[in-house]
mmCIF file with all atom_site columns, C-alpha atoms in Angstrom:
data_model
loop_
_atom_site.group_PDB
_atom_site.id
_atom_site.type_symbol
_atom_site.label_atom_id
_atom_site.label_alt_id
_atom_site.label_comp_id
_atom_site.label_asym_id
_atom_site.label_entity_id
_atom_site.label_seq_id
_atom_site.pdbx_PDB_ins_code
_atom_site.Cartn_x
_atom_site.Cartn_y
_atom_site.Cartn_z
_atom_site.occupancy
_atom_site.B_iso_or_equiv
_atom_site.pdbx_formal_charge
_atom_site.auth_seq_id
_atom_site.auth_comp_id
_atom_site.auth_asym_id
_atom_site.auth_atom_id
_atom_site.pdbx_PDB_model_num
ATOM 1   C CA . UNK I 1 1   ? 173.537 48.175 -46.831 1.00 0.00 ? 1   UNK I CA 1
ATOM 2   C CA . UNK I 1 2   ? 172.964 51.139 -49.368 1.00 0.00 ? 2   UNK I CA 1
ATOM 3   C CA . UNK I 1 3   ? 170.156 50.187 -52.502 1.00 0.00 ? 3   UNK I CA 1
ATOM 4   C CA . UNK I 1 4   ? 169.821 52.568 -54.877 1.00 0.00 ? 4   UNK I CA 1
ATOM 5   C CA . UNK I 1 5   ? 165.773 51.887 -55.645 1.00 0.00 ? 5   UNK I CA 1
ATOM 6   C CA . UNK I 1 6   ? 163.757 52.647 -58.477 1.00 0.00 ? 6   UNK I CA 1
ATOM 7   C CA . UNK I 1 7   ? 159.948 52.531 -57.356 1.00 0.00 ? 7   UNK I CA 1
ATOM 8   C CA . UNK I 1 8   ? 158.670 52.244 -61.844 1.00 0.00 ? 8   UNK I CA 1
ATOM 9   C CA . UNK I 1 9   ? 160.198 48.090 -61.082 1.00 0.00 ? 9   UNK I CA 1
ATOM 10  C CA . UNK I 1 10  ? 158.062 48.476 -57.223 1.00 0.00 ? 10  UNK I CA 1
ATOM 11  C CA . UNK I 1 11  ? 154.549 49.056 -58.124 1.00 0.00 ? 11  UNK I CA 1
ATOM 12  C CA . UNK I 1 12  ? 151.952 49.955 -60.381 1.00 0.00 ? 12  UNK I CA 1
ATOM 13  C CA . UNK I 1 13  ? 151.341 54.007 -60.371 1.00 0.00 ? 13  UNK I CA 1
ATOM 14  C CA . UNK I 1 14  ? 154.715 54.678 -58.644 1.00 0.00 ? 14  UNK I CA 1
ATOM 15  C CA . UNK I 1 15  ? 157.049 55.668 -61.705 1.00 0.00 ? 15  UNK I CA 1
ATOM 16  C CA . UNK I 1 16  ? 158.247 58.950 -60.980 1.00 0.00 ? 16  UNK I CA 1
ATOM 17  C CA . UNK I 1 17  ? 157.788 59.246 -57.602 1.00 0.00 ? 17  UNK I CA 1
ATOM 18  C CA . UNK I 1 18  ? 159.823 59.574 -54.814 1.00 0.00 ? 18  UNK I CA 1
ATOM 19  C CA . UNK I 1 19  ? 160.763 57.526 -51.838 1.00 0.00 ? 19  UNK I CA 1
ATOM 20  C CA . UNK I 1 20  ? 160.430 60.636 -49.820 1.00 0.00 ? 20  UNK I CA 1
ATOM 21  C CA . UNK I 1 21  ? 157.051 61.081 -51.122 1.00 0.00 ? 21  UNK I CA 1
ATOM 22  C CA . UNK I 1 22  ? 155.400 57.951 -50.494 1.00 0.00 ? 22  UNK I CA 1
ATOM 23  C CA . UNK I 1 23  ? 152.296 57.880 -48.301 1.00 0.00 ? 23  UNK I CA 1
ATOM 24  C CA . UNK I 1 24  ? 153.161 55.454 -44.744 1.00 0.00 ? 24  UNK I CA 1
ATOM 25  C CA . UNK I 1 25  ? 150.807 51.638 -46.928 1.00 0.00 ? 25  UNK I CA 1
ATOM 26  C CA . UNK I 1 26  ? 152.779 52.701 -49.686 1.00 0.00 ? 26  UNK I CA 1
ATOM 27  C CA . UNK I 1 27  ? 156.279 52.957 -47.468 1.00 0.00 ? 27  UNK I CA 1
ATOM 28  C CA . UNK I 1 28  ? 155.465 49.664 -46.079 1.00 0.00 ? 28  UNK I CA 1
ATOM 29  C CA . UNK I 1 29  ? 154.610 48.237 -49.080 1.00 0.00 ? 29  UNK I CA 1
ATOM 30  C CA . UNK I 1 30  ? 157.665 49.031 -51.192 1.00 0.00 ? 30  UNK I CA 1
ATOM 31  C CA . UNK I 1 31  ? 159.533 47.919 -47.974 1.00 0.00 ? 31  UNK I CA 1
ATOM 32  C CA . UNK I 1 32  ? 158.251 44.471 -47.827 1.00 0.00 ? 32  UNK I CA 1
ATOM 33  C CA . UNK I 1 33  ? 159.527 44.225 -51.228 1.00 0.00 ? 33  UNK I CA 1
ATOM 34  C CA . UNK I 1 34  ? 163.083 45.254 -51.214 1.00 0.00 ? 34  UNK I CA 1
ATOM 35  C CA . UNK I 1 35  ? 163.014 42.970 -47.976 1.00 0.00 ? 35  UNK I CA 1
ATOM 36  C CA . UNK I 1 36  ? 161.572 40.010 -50.185 1.00 0.00 ? 36  UNK I CA 1
ATOM 37  C CA . UNK I 1 37  ? 163.972 40.525 -53.094 1.00 0.00 ? 37  UNK I CA 1
ATOM 38  C CA . UNK I 1 38  ? 167.400 41.642 -51.425 1.00 0.00 ? 38  UNK I CA 1
ATOM 39  C CA . UNK I 1 39  ? 166.278 38.442 -48.844 1.00 0.00 ? 39  UNK I CA 1
ATOM 40  C CA . UNK I 1 40  ? 166.448 36.083 -52.097 1.00 0.00 ? 40  UNK I CA 1
ATOM 41  C CA . UNK I 1 41  ? 169.361 37.765 -53.668 1.00 0.00 ? 41  UNK I CA 1
ATOM 42  C CA . UNK I 1 42  ? 170.889 36.357 -50.502 1.00 0.00 ? 42  UNK I CA 1
ATOM 43  C CA . UNK I 1 43  ? 169.390 32.868 -51.035 1.00 0.00 ? 43  UNK I CA 1
ATOM 44  C CA . UNK I 1 44  ? 166.369 32.695 -48.813 1.00 0.00 ? 44  UNK I CA 1
ATOM 45  C CA . UNK I 1 45  ? 163.632 30.119 -49.954 1.00 0.00 ? 45  UNK I CA 1
ATOM 46  C CA . UNK I 1 46  ? 160.237 32.941 -50.042 1.00 0.00 ? 46  UNK I CA 1
ATOM 47  C CA . UNK I 1 47  ? 156.861 31.208 -48.528 1.00 0.00 ? 47  UNK I CA 1
ATOM 48  C CA . UNK I 1 48  ? 155.151 33.034 -48.004 1.00 0.00 ? 48  UNK I CA 1
ATOM 49  C CA . UNK I 1 49  ? 154.000 37.106 -48.131 1.00 0.00 ? 49  UNK I CA 1
ATOM 50  C CA . UNK I 1 50  ? 151.439 38.766 -45.583 1.00 0.00 ? 50  UNK I CA 1
ATOM 51  C CA . UNK I 1 51  ? 150.530 35.463 -44.348 1.00 0.00 ? 51  UNK I CA 1
ATOM 52  C CA . UNK I 1 52  ? 147.163 36.752 -42.050 1.00 0.00 ? 52  UNK I CA 1
ATOM 53  C CA . UNK I 1 53  ? 146.847 33.889 -39.474 1.00 0.00 ? 53  UNK I CA 1
ATOM 54  C CA . UNK I 1 54  ? 144.245 34.728 -37.629 1.00 0.00 ? 54  UNK I CA 1
ATOM 55  C CA . UNK I 1 55  ? 144.031 38.538 -36.088 1.00 0.00 ? 55  UNK I CA 1
ATOM 56  C CA . UNK I 1 56  ? 147.790 38.288 -36.533 1.00 0.00 ? 56  UNK I CA 1
ATOM 57  C CA . UNK I 1 57  ? 150.303 38.982 -39.645 1.00 0.00 ? 57  UNK I CA 1
ATOM 58  C CA . UNK I 1 58  ? 153.667 36.854 -40.863 1.00 0.00 ? 58  UNK I CA 1
ATOM 59  C CA . UNK I 1 59  ? 155.519 40.188 -43.227 1.00 0.00 ? 59  UNK I CA 1
ATOM 60  C CA . UNK I 1 60  ? 157.912 37.399 -45.040 1.00 0.00 ? 60  UNK I CA 1
ATOM 61  C CA . UNK I 1 61  ? 157.895 33.992 -44.622 1.00 0.00 ? 61  UNK I CA 1
ATOM 62  C CA . UNK I 1 62  ? 160.844 32.146 -45.627 1.00 0.00 ? 62  UNK I CA 1
ATOM 63  C CA . UNK I 1 63  ? 163.262 28.835 -45.072 1.00 0.00 ? 63  UNK I CA 1
ATOM 64  C CA . UNK I 1 64  ? 167.150 29.549 -45.222 1.00 0.00 ? 64  UNK I CA 1
ATOM 65  C CA . UNK I 1 65  ? 169.364 26.784 -44.197 1.00 0.00 ? 65  UNK I CA 1
ATOM 66  C CA . UNK I 1 66  ? 166.475 24.689 -43.593 1.00 0.00 ? 66  UNK I CA 1
ATOM 67  C CA . UNK I 1 67  ? 165.176 27.065 -41.181 1.00 0.00 ? 67  UNK I CA 1
ATOM 68  C CA . UNK I 1 68  ? 161.982 28.663 -40.903 1.00 0.00 ? 68  UNK I CA 1
ATOM 69  C CA . UNK I 1 69  ? 162.273 32.451 -40.824 1.00 0.00 ? 69  UNK I CA 1
ATOM 70  C CA . UNK I 1 70  ? 159.727 34.505 -39.829 1.00 0.00 ? 70  UNK I CA 1
ATOM 71  C CA . UNK I 1 71  ? 160.973 37.517 -40.380 1.00 0.00 ? 71  UNK I CA 1
ATOM 72  C CA . UNK I 1 72  ? 158.780 41.701 -39.992 1.00 0.00 ? 72  UNK I CA 1
ATOM 73  C CA . UNK I 1 73  ? 159.501 44.567 -42.043 1.00 0.00 ? 73  UNK I CA 1
ATOM 74  C CA . UNK I 1 74  ? 159.658 48.204 -40.687 1.00 0.00 ? 74  UNK I CA 1
ATOM 75  C CA . UNK I 1 75  ? 159.771 50.441 -43.032 1.00 0.00 ? 75  UNK I CA 1
ATOM 76  C CA . UNK I 1 76  ? 160.322 54.144 -41.477 1.00 0.00 ? 76  UNK I CA 1
ATOM 77  C CA . UNK I 1 77  ? 161.935 58.142 -43.591 1.00 0.00 ? 77  UNK I CA 1
ATOM 78  C CA . UNK I 1 78  ? 164.363 58.560 -41.564 1.00 0.00 ? 78  UNK I CA 1
ATOM 79  C CA . UNK I 1 79  ? 165.752 57.643 -38.048 1.00 0.00 ? 79  UNK I CA 1
ATOM 80  C CA . UNK I 1 80  ? 164.011 60.249 -36.690 1.00 0.00 ? 80  UNK I CA 1
ATOM 81  C CA . UNK I 1 81  ? 161.049 57.931 -35.096 1.00 0.00 ? 81  UNK I CA 1
ATOM 82  C CA . UNK I 1 82  ? 163.799 55.969 -33.560 1.00 0.00 ? 82  UNK I CA 1
ATOM 83  C CA . UNK I 1 83  ? 165.268 52.489 -36.244 1.00 0.00 ? 83  UNK I CA 1
ATOM 84  C CA . UNK I 1 84  ? 163.134 49.481 -36.728 1.00 0.00 ? 84  UNK I CA 1
ATOM 85  C CA . UNK I 1 85  ? 164.775 47.086 -34.388 1.00 0.00 ? 85  UNK I CA 1
ATOM 86  C CA . UNK I 1 86  ? 163.748 48.980 -32.160 1.00 0.00 ? 86  UNK I CA 1
ATOM 87  C CA . UNK I 1 87  ? 159.499 48.831 -32.557 1.00 0.00 ? 87  UNK I CA 1
ATOM 88  C CA . UNK I 1 88  ? 160.354 44.757 -31.486 1.00 0.00 ? 88  UNK I CA 1
ATOM 89  C CA . UNK I 1 89  ? 159.167 45.065 -29.048 1.00 0.00 ? 89  UNK I CA 1
ATOM 90  C CA . UNK I 1 90  ? 158.196 41.642 -26.069 1.00 0.00 ? 90  UNK I CA 1
ATOM 91  C CA . UNK I 1 91  ? 154.453 42.155 -27.363 1.00 0.00 ? 91  UNK I CA 1
ATOM 92  C CA . UNK I 1 92  ? 155.020 42.769 -31.110 1.00 0.00 ? 92  UNK I CA 1
ATOM 93  C CA . UNK I 1 93  ? 158.073 39.132 -30.759 1.00 0.00 ? 93  UNK I CA 1
ATOM 94  C CA . UNK I 1 94  ? 155.159 37.618 -28.910 1.00 0.00 ? 94  UNK I CA 1
ATOM 95  C CA . UNK I 1 95  ? 152.221 37.895 -31.869 1.00 0.00 ? 95  UNK I CA 1
ATOM 96  C CA . UNK I 1 96  ? 154.985 36.917 -34.498 1.00 0.00 ? 96  UNK I CA 1
ATOM 97  C CA . UNK I 1 97  ? 155.535 33.413 -31.763 1.00 0.00 ? 97  UNK I CA 1
ATOM 98  C CA . UNK I 1 98  ? 151.868 33.452 -32.404 1.00 0.00 ? 98  UNK I CA 1
ATOM 99  C CA . UNK I 1 99  ? 151.198 33.731 -35.872 1.00 0.00 ? 99  UNK I CA 1
ATOM 100 C CA . UNK I 1 100 ? 154.198 31.517 -36.193 1.00 0.00 ? 100 UNK I CA 1
ATOM 101 C CA . UNK I 1 101 ? 152.292 28.320 -33.830 1.00 0.00 ? 101 UNK I CA 1
ATOM 102 C CA . UNK I 1 102 ? 149.057 28.826 -35.204 1.00 0.00 ? 102 UNK I CA 1
ATOM 103 C CA . UNK I 1 103 ? 150.768 29.269 -39.602 1.00 0.00 ? 103 UNK I CA 1
ATOM 104 C CA . UNK I 1 104 ? 153.185 25.117 -38.535 1.00 0.00 ? 104 UNK I CA 1
ATOM 105 C CA . UNK I 1 105 ? 149.858 24.215 -36.888 1.00 0.00 ? 105 UNK I CA 1
ATOM 106 C CA . UNK I 1 106 ? 148.304 24.883 -40.323 1.00 0.00 ? 106 UNK I CA 1
ATOM 107 C CA . UNK I 1 107 ? 150.463 22.404 -42.055 1.00 0.00 ? 107 UNK I CA 1
ATOM 108 C CA . UNK I 1 108 ? 150.692 18.784 -41.363 1.00 0.00 ? 108 UNK I CA 1
ATOM 109 C CA . UNK I 1 109 ? 154.126 18.335 -41.888 1.00 0.00 ? 109 UNK I CA 1
ATOM 110 C CA . UNK I 1 110 ? 155.332 21.580 -40.519 1.00 0.00 ? 110 UNK I CA 1
ATOM 111 C CA . UNK I 1 111 ? 156.675 20.659 -37.976 1.00 0.00 ? 111 UNK I CA 1
ATOM 112 C CA . UNK I 1 112 ? 158.507 17.824 -38.649 1.00 0.00 ? 112 UNK I CA 1
ATOM 113 C CA . UNK I 1 113 ? 159.792 20.111 -41.513 1.00 0.00 ? 113 UNK I CA 1
ATOM 114 C CA . UNK I 1 114 ? 160.861 22.909 -40.182 1.00 0.00 ? 114 UNK I CA 1
ATOM 115 C CA . UNK I 1 115 ? 162.372 22.063 -36.247 1.00 0.00 ? 115 UNK I CA 1
ATOM 116 C CA . UNK I 1 116 ? 163.760 24.910 -35.862 1.00 0.00 ? 116 UNK I CA 1
ATOM 117 C CA . UNK I 1 117 ? 162.067 28.924 -36.204 1.00 0.00 ? 117 UNK I CA 1
ATOM 118 C CA . UNK I 1 118 ? 163.802 32.009 -35.912 1.00 0.00 ? 118 UNK I CA 1
ATOM 119 C CA . UNK I 1 119 ? 162.325 35.692 -35.349 1.00 0.00 ? 119 UNK I CA 1
ATOM 120 C CA . UNK I 1 120 ? 164.706 38.501 -37.528 1.00 0.00 ? 120 UNK I CA 1
ATOM 121 C CA . UNK I 1 121 ? 163.890 42.408 -38.060 1.00 0.00 ? 121 UNK I CA 1
ATOM 122 C CA . UNK I 1 122 ? 163.806 43.813 -41.666 1.00 0.00 ? 122 UNK I CA 1
ATOM 123 C CA . UNK I 1 123 ? 164.901 47.676 -41.586 1.00 0.00 ? 123 UNK I CA 1
ATOM 124 C CA . UNK I 1 124 ? 164.486 49.836 -44.683 1.00 0.00 ? 124 UNK I CA 1
ATOM 125 C CA . UNK I 1 125 ? 165.560 52.683 -43.814 1.00 0.00 ? 125 UNK I CA 1
ATOM 126 C CA . UNK I 1 126 ? 164.824 55.967 -46.761 1.00 0.00 ? 126 UNK I CA 1
ATOM 127 C CA . UNK I 1 127 ? 168.113 57.811 -46.920 1.00 0.00 ? 127 UNK I CA 1
ATOM 128 C CA . UNK I 1 128 ? 167.409 59.905 -50.229 1.00 0.00 ? 128 UNK I CA 1
ATOM 129 C CA . UNK I 1 129 ? 164.655 60.354 -53.287 1.00 0.00 ? 129 UNK I CA 1
ATOM 130 C CA . UNK I 1 130 ? 166.216 57.459 -54.954 1.00 0.00 ? 130 UNK I CA 1
ATOM 131 C CA . UNK I 1 131 ? 167.791 54.726 -51.450 1.00 0.00 ? 131 UNK I CA 1
ATOM 132 C CA . UNK I 1 132 ? 167.618 52.668 -48.851 1.00 0.00 ? 132 UNK I CA 1
ATOM 133 C CA . UNK I 1 133 ? 169.685 51.743 -46.469 1.00 0.00 ? 133 UNK I CA 1
ATOM 134 C CA . UNK I 1 134 ? 168.881 47.792 -45.673 1.00 0.00 ? 134 UNK I CA 1
ATOM 135 C CA . UNK I 1 135 ? 169.956 45.429 -42.542 1.00 0.00 ? 135 UNK I CA 1
ATOM 136 C CA . UNK I 1 136 ? 168.929 42.379 -41.267 1.00 0.00 ? 136 UNK I CA 1
ATOM 137 C CA . UNK I 1 137 ? 168.580 42.163 -37.705 1.00 0.00 ? 137 UNK I CA 1
ATOM 138 C CA . UNK I 1 138 ? 168.497 38.510 -37.300 1.00 0.00 ? 138 UNK I CA 1
ATOM 139 C CA . UNK I 1 139 ? 167.810 35.813 -34.493 1.00 0.00 ? 139 UNK I CA 1
ATOM 140 C CA . UNK I 1 140 ? 166.161 38.582 -31.922 1.00 0.00 ? 140 UNK I CA 1
ATOM 141 C CA . UNK I 1 141 ? 165.087 34.982 -31.236 1.00 0.00 ? 141 UNK I CA 1
ATOM 142 C CA . UNK I 1 142 ? 164.491 31.998 -31.639 1.00 0.00 ? 142 UNK I CA 1
ATOM 143 C CA . UNK I 1 143 ? 162.490 28.959 -30.838 1.00 0.00 ? 143 UNK I CA 1
#
């Protein structure tokens, strides 16, 4: 899905800048914000962002249709280095599972509230200075 992006609405210091000129860390933060807003627009309930659990991190954590959705956001300036989903290696999925399990253990009733967990990848690909393509690659893995 093509999305027009107004950087002035996404963070301080971004007004007047182009997506194609963002540093990698800035692009990652902008990509997470775009993914978060898009998933909330689809009716998903945000549980948390950038959740650190030990040495792991969950980019976005949502509840949708009674499922806990662990979302890894992959932002790219084009597809020259491949699609975001191609970075979802077995090791990355293992770290996502470990982080989700640790997060669930920290909450008393979480296992009962969220009997189903799904792991997703949100791809945000810059296509111009002011537009991105957003795609949710859902259910990479379920548990």
